Short mmCIF file of C-alpha atoms and ligand atoms in Angstrom, two decimals:
data_model
loop_
_atom_site.label_atom_id
_atom_site.label_comp_id
_atom_site.label_asym_id
_atom_site.label_seq_id
_atom_site.Cartn_x
_atom_site.Cartn_y
_atom_site.Cartn_z
CA MET A 11 -9.32 25.91 37.04
CA LYS A 12 -8.19 29.56 37.10
CA PHE A 13 -5.11 30.60 35.08
CA PHE A 14 -2.87 33.21 36.65
CA ILE A 15 0.15 34.60 34.79
CA ASP A 16 3.37 34.57 36.80
CA SER A 17 4.99 37.67 35.31
CA ALA A 18 5.18 41.48 35.27
CA ASP A 19 5.53 41.54 31.47
CA LEU A 20 2.59 43.75 30.49
CA ASP A 21 2.70 42.83 26.80
CA ALA A 22 2.69 39.10 27.55
CA ILE A 23 -0.19 39.50 30.03
CA ALA A 24 -2.21 41.57 27.53
CA GLU A 25 -1.61 39.03 24.75
CA LEU A 26 -2.93 36.16 26.85
CA ALA A 27 -5.79 38.27 28.24
CA ASP A 28 -6.94 38.83 24.64
CA VAL A 29 -7.13 35.03 24.24
CA GLY A 30 -9.18 34.76 27.44
CA LEU A 31 -6.53 32.91 29.42
CA VAL A 32 -5.88 35.40 32.24
CA ASP A 33 -7.89 35.13 35.46
CA GLY A 34 -5.21 36.84 37.54
CA VAL A 35 -1.50 37.60 37.88
CA THR A 36 1.15 36.75 40.45
CA THR A 37 4.39 38.60 41.06
CA ASN A 38 7.15 38.30 43.63
CA PRO A 39 10.18 40.51 44.47
CA SER A 40 12.37 38.64 41.94
CA ILE A 41 9.81 39.13 39.15
CA ILE A 42 9.52 42.84 40.01
CA ALA A 43 13.32 43.23 40.07
CA LYS A 44 13.53 41.52 36.66
CA SER A 45 10.95 43.95 35.25
CA GLY A 46 13.17 46.94 36.06
CA ARG A 47 9.97 48.88 36.81
CA ASN A 48 8.76 50.83 39.84
CA PHE A 49 6.90 48.26 41.98
CA LYS A 50 3.72 50.23 42.67
CA ASP A 51 3.52 51.56 39.10
CA VAL A 52 3.80 48.15 37.46
CA ILE A 53 1.31 46.58 39.88
CA ALA A 54 -1.16 49.40 39.10
CA GLU A 55 -0.73 48.80 35.35
CA ILE A 56 -1.15 45.02 35.74
CA CYS A 57 -4.29 45.59 37.82
CA ARG A 58 -5.78 47.64 35.00
CA LEU A 59 -5.07 44.79 32.54
CA THR A 60 -6.37 41.99 34.74
CA PRO A 61 -9.94 41.18 35.82
CA GLY A 62 -8.94 39.09 38.83
CA HIS A 63 -6.50 39.20 41.72
CA VAL A 64 -2.98 40.52 41.22
CA SER A 65 -0.54 39.32 43.86
CA ALA A 66 1.90 41.94 45.19
CA GLU A 67 4.35 40.68 47.81
CA VAL A 68 5.41 42.45 51.00
CA VAL A 69 9.16 42.65 51.66
CA ALA A 70 9.14 43.11 55.42
CA THR A 71 9.85 40.11 57.65
CA ASP A 72 8.10 41.23 60.85
CA ALA A 73 4.32 40.99 61.15
CA ASP A 74 3.63 44.62 62.06
CA THR A 75 5.53 45.99 59.07
CA MET A 76 4.06 43.30 56.78
CA ILE A 77 0.60 44.49 57.83
CA LYS A 78 1.54 48.13 57.14
CA GLU A 79 2.98 47.21 53.72
CA GLY A 80 -0.05 45.04 52.94
CA ARG A 81 -2.43 47.91 53.62
CA ILE A 82 -0.33 50.20 51.39
CA LEU A 83 -0.30 47.64 48.55
CA ARG A 84 -4.05 47.05 48.86
CA LYS A 85 -4.66 50.78 48.20
CA ILE A 86 -3.06 50.51 44.74
CA ALA A 87 -6.15 48.87 43.22
CA GLU A 88 -9.25 46.98 44.32
CA ASN A 89 -7.92 43.71 42.81
CA VAL A 90 -4.57 43.71 44.62
CA CYS A 91 -3.99 40.53 46.62
CA VAL A 92 -1.32 40.82 49.33
CA LYS A 93 1.34 38.11 49.11
CA LEU A 94 2.97 37.02 52.38
CA PRO A 95 5.77 34.50 53.04
CA LEU A 96 4.90 31.36 54.97
CA THR A 97 6.59 32.27 58.24
CA LEU A 98 4.99 32.74 61.67
CA ASP A 99 5.15 36.50 61.09
CA GLY A 100 3.62 36.04 57.65
CA LEU A 101 0.83 33.91 59.13
CA LYS A 102 0.20 36.54 61.84
CA ALA A 103 -0.02 39.25 59.18
CA CYS A 104 -2.33 37.03 57.11
CA ASN A 105 -4.59 36.53 60.14
CA THR A 106 -4.92 40.30 60.60
CA LEU A 107 -5.29 41.25 56.92
CA SER A 108 -7.80 38.44 56.27
CA LYS A 109 -9.97 39.77 59.11
CA GLU A 110 -9.88 43.15 57.30
CA GLU A 111 -11.19 41.28 54.21
CA ILE A 112 -7.97 41.98 52.30
CA PRO A 113 -7.25 39.10 49.87
CA THR A 114 -4.08 37.23 50.82
CA ASN A 115 -1.76 34.80 49.05
CA VAL A 116 0.57 32.90 51.39
CA THR A 117 3.64 31.94 49.39
CA LEU A 118 6.81 29.83 49.58
CA CYS A 119 4.83 26.82 50.78
CA PHE A 120 6.74 23.51 50.69
CA SER A 121 4.85 21.22 53.09
CA PRO A 122 1.27 20.12 53.85
CA ASN A 123 1.63 21.37 57.44
CA GLN A 124 2.54 24.84 56.17
CA ALA A 125 -0.55 24.81 53.94
CA LEU A 126 -2.71 23.72 56.90
CA LEU A 127 -1.54 26.75 58.91
CA ALA A 128 -2.25 29.12 56.00
CA ALA A 129 -5.83 27.86 55.75
CA LYS A 130 -6.25 28.15 59.53
CA VAL A 131 -5.42 31.88 59.40
CA GLY A 132 -7.80 32.55 56.54
CA ALA A 133 -5.51 32.81 53.54
CA THR A 134 -7.38 33.42 50.29
CA TYR A 135 -4.72 31.44 48.38
CA ILE A 136 -1.85 29.10 49.29
CA SER A 137 1.10 28.96 46.86
CA PRO A 138 2.91 25.60 46.98
CA PHE A 139 6.07 25.73 44.83
CA ILE A 140 6.12 22.62 42.63
CA GLY A 141 9.23 23.27 40.53
CA ARG A 142 11.50 24.05 43.47
CA LEU A 143 10.58 20.75 45.13
CA ASP A 144 11.24 18.88 41.88
CA ASP A 145 14.57 20.71 41.68
CA ILE A 146 15.71 18.88 44.84
CA THR A 147 14.23 15.53 43.65
CA LEU A 148 11.14 15.76 45.86
CA ASP A 149 7.62 15.38 44.41
CA GLY A 150 5.95 18.76 43.93
CA LEU A 151 2.69 17.23 42.72
CA GLU A 152 2.45 15.04 45.82
CA LEU A 153 2.34 18.25 47.85
CA ILE A 154 -0.61 19.52 45.79
CA GLU A 155 -2.42 16.21 46.29
CA ASP A 156 -1.82 16.26 50.06
CA ILE A 157 -3.05 19.85 50.38
CA ARG A 158 -6.15 19.02 48.33
CA THR A 159 -6.92 16.11 50.68
CA ILE A 160 -6.40 18.18 53.83
CA TYR A 161 -8.46 21.15 52.57
CA ASP A 162 -11.30 18.88 51.43
CA ASN A 163 -11.23 16.95 54.73
CA TYR A 164 -12.03 20.12 56.69
CA GLY A 165 -13.83 22.27 54.11
CA PHE A 166 -11.15 24.97 54.08
CA GLU A 167 -12.00 27.67 51.51
CA THR A 168 -8.37 28.62 50.87
CA GLU A 169 -7.67 28.11 47.15
CA ILE A 170 -4.67 26.01 46.10
CA LEU A 171 -2.65 28.25 43.76
CA ALA A 172 -0.03 25.91 42.30
CA ALA A 173 3.14 27.90 41.64
CA SER A 174 6.71 27.42 40.44
CA ILE A 175 5.25 25.72 37.38
CA ARG A 176 7.94 24.99 34.82
CA ASN A 177 6.24 22.95 32.09
CA VAL A 178 2.93 21.78 30.58
CA ASN A 179 3.04 18.48 32.50
CA HIS A 180 2.88 20.42 35.76
CA VAL A 181 -0.33 22.08 34.51
CA LYS A 182 -1.88 18.76 33.46
CA GLU A 183 -1.02 17.08 36.77
CA CYS A 184 -2.38 20.05 38.75
CA ALA A 185 -5.66 19.84 36.82
CA ILE A 186 -5.89 16.09 37.51
CA VAL A 187 -5.29 16.42 41.27
CA GLY A 188 -7.62 19.43 41.56
CA ALA A 189 -5.58 22.58 42.15
CA ASP A 190 -7.92 25.57 42.07
CA VAL A 191 -5.44 27.84 40.28
CA ILE A 192 -2.18 27.50 38.40
CA THR A 193 0.21 30.38 37.99
CA ALA A 194 2.72 29.98 35.21
CA PRO A 195 5.10 32.03 33.05
CA PRO A 196 3.45 33.31 29.82
CA GLN A 197 5.44 30.91 27.63
CA VAL A 198 4.23 27.85 29.55
CA VAL A 199 0.61 28.99 29.19
CA LYS A 200 1.05 29.61 25.45
CA SER A 201 2.71 26.22 24.94
CA LEU A 202 -0.33 24.44 26.39
CA ALA A 203 -1.97 24.91 22.99
CA ASN A 204 0.86 23.28 21.06
CA HIS A 205 0.73 19.78 19.55
CA VAL A 206 2.63 18.53 16.52
CA LEU A 207 -0.39 16.56 15.25
CA THR A 208 -2.57 19.67 15.39
CA ASP A 209 -0.07 21.54 13.21
CA LYS A 210 0.24 18.59 10.84
CA GLY A 211 -3.51 18.07 10.60
CA LEU A 212 -4.22 21.77 9.98
CA ALA A 213 -1.60 21.93 7.23
CA ALA A 214 -3.22 18.93 5.53
CA PHE A 215 -6.72 20.44 5.82
CA LEU A 216 -5.56 23.72 4.28
CA LYS A 217 -3.66 22.00 1.49
CA ASP A 218 -6.72 19.94 0.54
CA TRP A 219 -8.97 23.02 0.79
CA GLU A 220 -6.62 25.00 -1.47
CA GLY A 221 -7.13 22.30 -4.09
CA THR A 222 -10.88 23.04 -4.21
CA GLY A 223 -10.28 26.56 -5.49
CA GLN A 224 -13.09 27.76 -3.21
CA SER A 225 -13.24 30.53 -0.59
CA ILE A 226 -15.62 31.21 2.29
O1 G3P B 3 5.10 32.48 41.92
C1 G3P B 3 6.26 31.78 42.32
C2 G3P B 3 7.14 31.55 41.15
O2 G3P B 3 7.45 32.78 40.53
C3 G3P B 3 8.41 30.82 41.49
O3 G3P B 3 8.82 30.17 40.34
O4 G3P B 3 10.43 29.05 38.81
O5 G3P B 3 11.24 30.79 40.50
O6 G3P B 3 10.45 28.53 41.27
P1 G3P B 3 10.32 29.62 40.22
#
């Protein structure tokens, strides 16, 4: 499973990259707005920090302008992945950019049929939003399972990039059902390491070791 960081916080990305937990980064217009940074500058800096794909989202809504914006974003760095909304115009833009071998991430996916269309037009990644489905009492993980089944049925190479991840249970469930990638806020990724019994056990080990009076 690949771990992408869903953030434009350079310090948080660098911290997790040092641990070895960053395979890529995803952003969206809301994340960029929250950063307060110039879009192209912050994407360029993230690309320098990150070995894998960095998703940068177009803001146009018509296919022709999406394609123009996608080509501009792709020129920022060789690991830029162009993010496109799951609309007919977004799918048309994905079809064109994919044929130009530009990596694409089709986002705002909320149904298996939407994911099927993204694979048909050659998307590199599909981003189903788990948390936002849970928010309206639907089952976000069921969507991941359904997409996994459909993609495996037909051998689609589009990678399932589970997004809108809000907690560690989402990560566990995505790993169980076979998502290819999760993208999560830095704090969720860091909290995957936490367990009260680990802390308790380590404290006991160190206390007992201290009693030996030895050092390594
Ligand atoms: O990558 C999509 C993600 O940023 C959306 O998350 O929590 O706003 O649904 P959220």
